[in-house]
N, C-alpha and C. Protein backbone atom coordinates (compact mmCIF):
# COMPACT_ATOMS: atom_id res chain seq x y z
N MET A 1 20.28 49.36 -32.79
CA MET A 1 20.96 49.96 -30.94
C MET A 1 20.33 49.99 -30.13
N ASP A 2 20.80 49.53 -28.86
CA ASP A 2 20.42 48.88 -27.64
C ASP A 2 19.23 49.21 -27.51
N GLN A 3 18.10 48.73 -26.98
CA GLN A 3 16.88 48.38 -26.44
C GLN A 3 16.99 49.81 -25.06
N ASN A 4 17.72 49.47 -24.19
CA ASN A 4 17.53 50.45 -23.46
C ASN A 4 18.25 51.99 -23.78
N ARG A 5 18.80 52.01 -24.95
CA ARG A 5 19.37 53.28 -25.31
C ARG A 5 18.24 54.38 -25.86
N VAL A 6 17.11 53.12 -26.95
CA VAL A 6 16.71 53.79 -27.93
C VAL A 6 15.02 53.90 -26.46
N LYS A 7 15.11 53.86 -25.35
CA LYS A 7 13.72 54.40 -24.22
C LYS A 7 14.96 55.22 -24.05
N SER A 8 16.32 55.51 -23.75
CA SER A 8 16.39 57.01 -22.86
C SER A 8 16.94 58.22 -23.88
N LEU A 9 16.01 57.91 -25.47
CA LEU A 9 16.78 58.98 -26.54
C LEU A 9 15.26 59.81 -26.65
N LEU A 10 15.59 61.18 -26.70
CA LEU A 10 14.45 61.79 -27.27
C LEU A 10 14.57 62.78 -27.70
N VAL A 11 13.84 62.74 -28.87
CA VAL A 11 14.48 64.03 -30.47
C VAL A 11 13.64 64.96 -30.19
N VAL A 12 13.99 66.58 -30.22
CA VAL A 12 13.42 68.03 -29.92
C VAL A 12 13.52 68.43 -32.08
N ALA A 13 12.86 68.16 -31.98
CA ALA A 13 12.14 68.91 -33.79
C ALA A 13 13.34 70.11 -34.38
N LYS A 14 13.67 70.37 -35.02
CA LYS A 14 14.18 71.80 -34.96
C LYS A 14 12.98 72.66 -35.29
N ASP A 15 11.52 72.50 -35.92
CA ASP A 15 10.61 73.96 -35.41
C ASP A 15 10.00 73.60 -34.20
N ALA A 16 10.78 73.57 -33.05
CA ALA A 16 10.26 73.59 -32.05
C ALA A 16 11.01 74.82 -31.37
N ASN A 17 12.09 75.64 -32.17
CA ASN A 17 13.06 76.48 -31.72
C ASN A 17 13.45 76.61 -30.44
N VAL A 18 14.42 75.70 -30.03
CA VAL A 18 15.16 75.26 -29.02
C VAL A 18 16.56 75.92 -28.94
N VAL A 19 16.68 77.01 -28.17
CA VAL A 19 18.05 76.94 -28.73
C VAL A 19 19.23 76.10 -27.82
N GLY A 20 20.15 75.70 -27.72
CA GLY A 20 20.96 74.85 -27.42
C GLY A 20 21.40 75.41 -26.35
N SER A 21 21.54 76.40 -25.64
CA SER A 21 21.95 76.94 -24.21
C SER A 21 20.81 77.26 -23.62
N ASP A 22 19.54 77.01 -24.31
CA ASP A 22 18.15 76.95 -23.40
C ASP A 22 17.83 75.64 -23.12
N LEU A 23 18.00 75.08 -23.77
CA LEU A 23 18.52 73.57 -23.65
C LEU A 23 19.13 72.88 -22.34
N GLU A 24 20.49 73.03 -22.43
CA GLU A 24 21.72 73.21 -21.35
C GLU A 24 21.68 73.91 -19.85
N LYS A 25 20.63 75.00 -19.99
CA LYS A 25 20.30 75.33 -18.93
C LYS A 25 19.22 74.79 -18.14
N THR A 26 17.65 74.14 -19.34
CA THR A 26 17.10 73.62 -18.41
C THR A 26 17.70 72.09 -17.64
N VAL A 27 18.41 71.91 -18.76
CA VAL A 27 19.44 70.75 -17.87
C VAL A 27 20.30 70.14 -16.83
N ILE A 28 20.59 71.60 -16.70
CA ILE A 28 22.02 72.16 -15.27
C ILE A 28 20.68 72.25 -14.51
N ASP A 29 20.07 73.18 -14.46
CA ASP A 29 18.85 73.48 -13.44
C ASP A 29 18.59 72.99 -12.85
N ASN A 30 17.95 71.90 -13.45
CA ASN A 30 16.94 70.57 -13.27
C ASN A 30 17.81 69.37 -12.54
N GLY A 31 18.48 69.75 -12.67
CA GLY A 31 19.80 68.21 -12.48
C GLY A 31 19.77 66.93 -13.64
N ILE A 32 18.83 67.15 -15.06
CA ILE A 32 18.54 66.30 -15.57
C ILE A 32 19.66 65.17 -15.50
N GLN A 33 20.32 63.88 -15.77
CA GLN A 33 21.52 63.93 -16.59
C GLN A 33 21.48 63.59 -17.97
N VAL A 34 22.01 63.32 -18.73
CA VAL A 34 22.46 63.74 -20.18
C VAL A 34 23.86 63.41 -20.49
N GLN A 35 23.61 61.83 -21.22
CA GLN A 35 25.03 61.29 -21.63
C GLN A 35 25.76 62.05 -22.80
N LYS A 36 24.73 62.57 -23.98
CA LYS A 36 25.30 62.94 -25.25
C LYS A 36 23.76 63.69 -25.78
N LYS A 37 24.15 64.83 -26.34
CA LYS A 37 23.56 65.54 -28.17
C LYS A 37 24.32 66.12 -28.57
N TYR A 38 23.58 65.75 -30.02
CA TYR A 38 23.90 65.82 -31.04
C TYR A 38 22.68 66.73 -31.70
N VAL A 39 22.96 67.31 -33.02
CA VAL A 39 22.10 67.58 -34.74
C VAL A 39 22.40 66.67 -35.38
N ASN A 40 21.07 65.98 -35.86
CA ASN A 40 21.12 64.04 -36.62
C ASN A 40 21.32 65.69 -38.23
N LYS A 41 20.96 64.45 -39.14
CA LYS A 41 20.93 64.71 -40.42
C LYS A 41 19.96 66.12 -40.78
N ASN A 42 18.89 65.79 -40.12
CA ASN A 42 17.29 66.66 -40.49
C ASN A 42 17.65 68.08 -39.77
N GLY A 43 18.70 68.04 -38.60
CA GLY A 43 18.38 69.32 -38.10
C GLY A 43 17.80 69.46 -36.92
N ASP A 44 17.59 68.28 -36.16
CA ASP A 44 17.04 68.05 -34.72
C ASP A 44 17.85 67.65 -34.28
N THR A 45 17.70 68.01 -32.86
CA THR A 45 18.31 67.45 -32.12
C THR A 45 17.56 66.48 -30.84
N VAL A 46 19.36 65.43 -30.70
CA VAL A 46 19.05 64.40 -30.55
C VAL A 46 19.36 64.50 -28.85
N ILE A 47 18.78 63.70 -28.09
CA ILE A 47 19.39 63.74 -26.73
C ILE A 47 19.37 62.54 -26.39
N ILE A 48 20.39 62.44 -25.38
CA ILE A 48 20.89 60.65 -25.43
C ILE A 48 20.68 60.44 -23.56
N CYS A 49 19.76 60.17 -22.97
CA CYS A 49 20.35 60.08 -21.35
C CYS A 49 19.95 58.74 -20.72
N PRO A 50 20.92 58.58 -20.30
CA PRO A 50 21.34 57.72 -19.28
C PRO A 50 20.23 56.47 -18.72
N ASN A 51 19.03 57.23 -19.09
CA ASN A 51 17.84 56.05 -18.10
C ASN A 51 16.95 56.66 -18.79
N GLN A 52 15.41 55.85 -18.78
CA GLN A 52 14.40 56.27 -19.15
C GLN A 52 13.01 57.41 -18.32
N LYS A 53 13.62 57.45 -17.29
CA LYS A 53 13.62 58.50 -16.02
C LYS A 53 13.90 60.04 -16.61
N SER A 54 15.05 59.95 -16.79
CA SER A 54 16.31 61.28 -16.63
C SER A 54 15.51 61.67 -17.59
N ARG A 55 14.75 60.90 -18.91
CA ARG A 55 14.41 61.70 -20.43
C ARG A 55 12.92 62.06 -19.96
N ASP A 56 11.87 61.18 -19.26
CA ASP A 56 10.55 61.38 -19.01
C ASP A 56 10.64 63.14 -18.11
N ASP A 57 11.62 63.03 -17.04
CA ASP A 57 11.78 64.12 -16.38
C ASP A 57 11.91 65.49 -17.82
N LEU A 58 13.17 65.34 -18.63
CA LEU A 58 13.86 66.56 -19.16
C LEU A 58 12.47 66.55 -20.24
N LYS A 59 11.55 65.49 -20.77
CA LYS A 59 10.56 65.86 -21.76
C LYS A 59 9.40 66.84 -20.57
N GLU A 60 9.44 66.43 -19.64
CA GLU A 60 8.14 67.41 -18.53
C GLU A 60 8.54 68.74 -18.95
N LYS A 61 10.14 68.96 -18.32
CA LYS A 61 10.52 69.91 -17.88
C LYS A 61 10.26 70.87 -19.30
N LEU A 62 10.79 70.50 -20.49
CA LEU A 62 10.71 70.97 -21.95
C LEU A 62 8.99 71.42 -22.45
N THR A 63 8.34 70.15 -21.86
CA THR A 63 6.54 71.09 -22.20
C THR A 63 6.75 72.08 -21.32
N SER A 64 7.17 72.25 -20.26
CA SER A 64 6.36 72.97 -19.13
C SER A 64 7.13 74.48 -19.21
N SER A 65 8.23 74.39 -20.09
CA SER A 65 8.87 75.54 -20.81
C SER A 65 8.32 76.28 -22.04
N GLY A 66 7.05 75.67 -22.56
CA GLY A 66 6.99 76.37 -23.63
C GLY A 66 7.12 75.00 -24.76
N VAL A 67 7.52 74.27 -25.15
CA VAL A 67 7.95 72.95 -26.44
C VAL A 67 6.70 72.54 -26.41
N THR A 68 5.92 72.21 -27.69
CA THR A 68 4.49 71.30 -28.15
C THR A 68 5.24 70.35 -27.69
N THR A 69 4.36 68.94 -27.39
CA THR A 69 4.91 67.43 -27.33
C THR A 69 4.81 67.26 -28.52
N ASN A 70 4.12 67.92 -29.18
CA ASN A 70 4.34 67.59 -30.75
C ASN A 70 5.91 67.01 -31.70
N LEU A 71 6.38 68.44 -31.04
CA LEU A 71 8.07 68.20 -31.46
C LEU A 71 8.38 67.72 -30.48
N LEU A 72 8.63 66.81 -29.77
CA LEU A 72 9.07 65.65 -28.48
C LEU A 72 8.45 64.41 -29.34
N LYS A 73 9.42 63.94 -29.93
CA LYS A 73 9.43 62.18 -30.42
C LYS A 73 10.50 61.75 -29.88
N GLU A 74 9.59 60.62 -29.35
CA GLU A 74 10.51 59.21 -29.03
C GLU A 74 10.44 57.86 -29.59
N PRO A 75 12.37 57.26 -30.09
CA PRO A 75 11.44 56.87 -30.85
C PRO A 75 11.05 55.65 -30.61
N LYS A 76 10.42 55.07 -31.46
CA LYS A 76 10.24 53.42 -31.24
C LYS A 76 11.10 52.44 -31.38
N GLU A 77 10.88 51.49 -30.82
CA GLU A 77 11.50 50.08 -30.60
C GLU A 77 11.44 49.50 -32.33
N LYS A 78 12.52 49.09 -32.89
CA LYS A 78 12.55 48.43 -34.33
C LYS A 78 12.20 46.59 -33.27
N CYS A 79 11.54 46.36 -34.52
CA CYS A 79 10.93 44.73 -34.26
C CYS A 79 12.52 43.80 -35.09
N PRO A 80 13.37 42.83 -34.64
CA PRO A 80 14.11 42.30 -35.41
C PRO A 80 13.94 41.69 -36.70
N VAL A 81 14.68 41.87 -37.61
CA VAL A 81 13.93 41.27 -38.62
C VAL A 81 15.31 40.18 -39.06
N ILE A 82 14.64 39.29 -39.72
CA ILE A 82 15.59 37.96 -40.18
C ILE A 82 15.14 38.22 -42.01
N ALA A 83 16.56 37.71 -42.42
CA ALA A 83 16.36 37.74 -43.81
C ALA A 83 17.35 36.32 -44.24
N VAL A 84 17.01 35.29 -44.91
CA VAL A 84 17.03 33.91 -45.11
C VAL A 84 17.28 34.07 -46.44
N VAL A 85 19.63 34.25 -47.02
CA VAL A 85 19.97 34.20 -48.18
C VAL A 85 19.54 32.79 -48.87
N GLY A 86 18.97 32.89 -50.14
CA GLY A 86 19.23 31.89 -51.31
C GLY A 86 17.75 31.80 -51.51
N ILE A 87 16.15 32.91 -51.13
CA ILE A 87 15.43 32.24 -51.38
C ILE A 87 15.13 33.03 -52.62
N PRO A 88 14.45 32.36 -53.91
CA PRO A 88 14.36 33.25 -54.59
C PRO A 88 12.59 34.31 -54.49
N LYS A 89 12.59 35.58 -55.32
CA LYS A 89 11.64 36.27 -55.32
C LYS A 89 10.47 35.61 -55.88
N GLU A 90 10.71 34.16 -56.35
CA GLU A 90 9.38 33.33 -57.44
C GLU A 90 8.74 32.79 -56.38
N LEU A 91 9.62 32.04 -55.38
CA LEU A 91 9.01 31.10 -54.33
C LEU A 91 8.06 31.90 -54.00
N GLU A 92 8.88 32.77 -53.22
CA GLU A 92 8.18 33.85 -52.72
C GLU A 92 6.96 34.12 -52.94
N LYS A 93 6.26 34.50 -54.08
CA LYS A 93 5.10 34.60 -55.40
C LYS A 93 4.75 33.42 -55.18
N GLU A 94 5.05 32.06 -55.32
CA GLU A 94 4.21 31.09 -55.46
C GLU A 94 3.43 30.77 -53.67
N ASN A 95 4.04 30.95 -53.12
CA ASN A 95 3.86 30.85 -51.44
C ASN A 95 2.31 32.16 -51.27
N LYS A 96 2.43 33.55 -51.66
CA LYS A 96 1.44 34.25 -51.66
C LYS A 96 -0.07 33.75 -52.00
N ASP A 97 0.41 33.12 -53.51
CA ASP A 97 -0.53 32.60 -54.37
C ASP A 97 -1.12 31.46 -54.14
N VAL A 98 -0.37 30.27 -53.28
CA VAL A 98 -1.22 29.72 -52.74
C VAL A 98 -1.39 29.81 -51.26
N ILE A 99 -1.21 30.88 -50.65
CA ILE A 99 -2.07 31.24 -49.29
C ILE A 99 -3.43 32.34 -49.93
N TYR A 100 -2.92 32.99 -50.65
CA TYR A 100 -4.23 33.95 -50.85
C TYR A 100 -5.17 33.13 -51.36
N ASN A 101 -4.60 31.95 -52.45
CA ASN A 101 -6.21 31.37 -53.26
C ASN A 101 -6.58 30.13 -52.33
N THR A 102 -6.40 30.14 -51.32
CA THR A 102 -6.57 28.99 -50.82
C THR A 102 -8.08 29.03 -49.84
């Protein structure tokens, strides 16, 4: 996932009891830009904004309308992972033993 996309993502937990029409009304009334809105497998509403400012504005409006902040999630950026193919598990175990036993 693109880093800028993660920064502009807002997840509204299903426990927030925010109806889709209320969410749309908040967006339209306040002129907040939204690129996409969908419901994920967990039932949470995921909102993708074009930039971080739009996301922050939407979060502020939702909290002022009564949604508690612990029900609004901002996904964190994931660190890149490098996997090297062909390194056996035994070699990893040997290196751990050497590191921890010295």
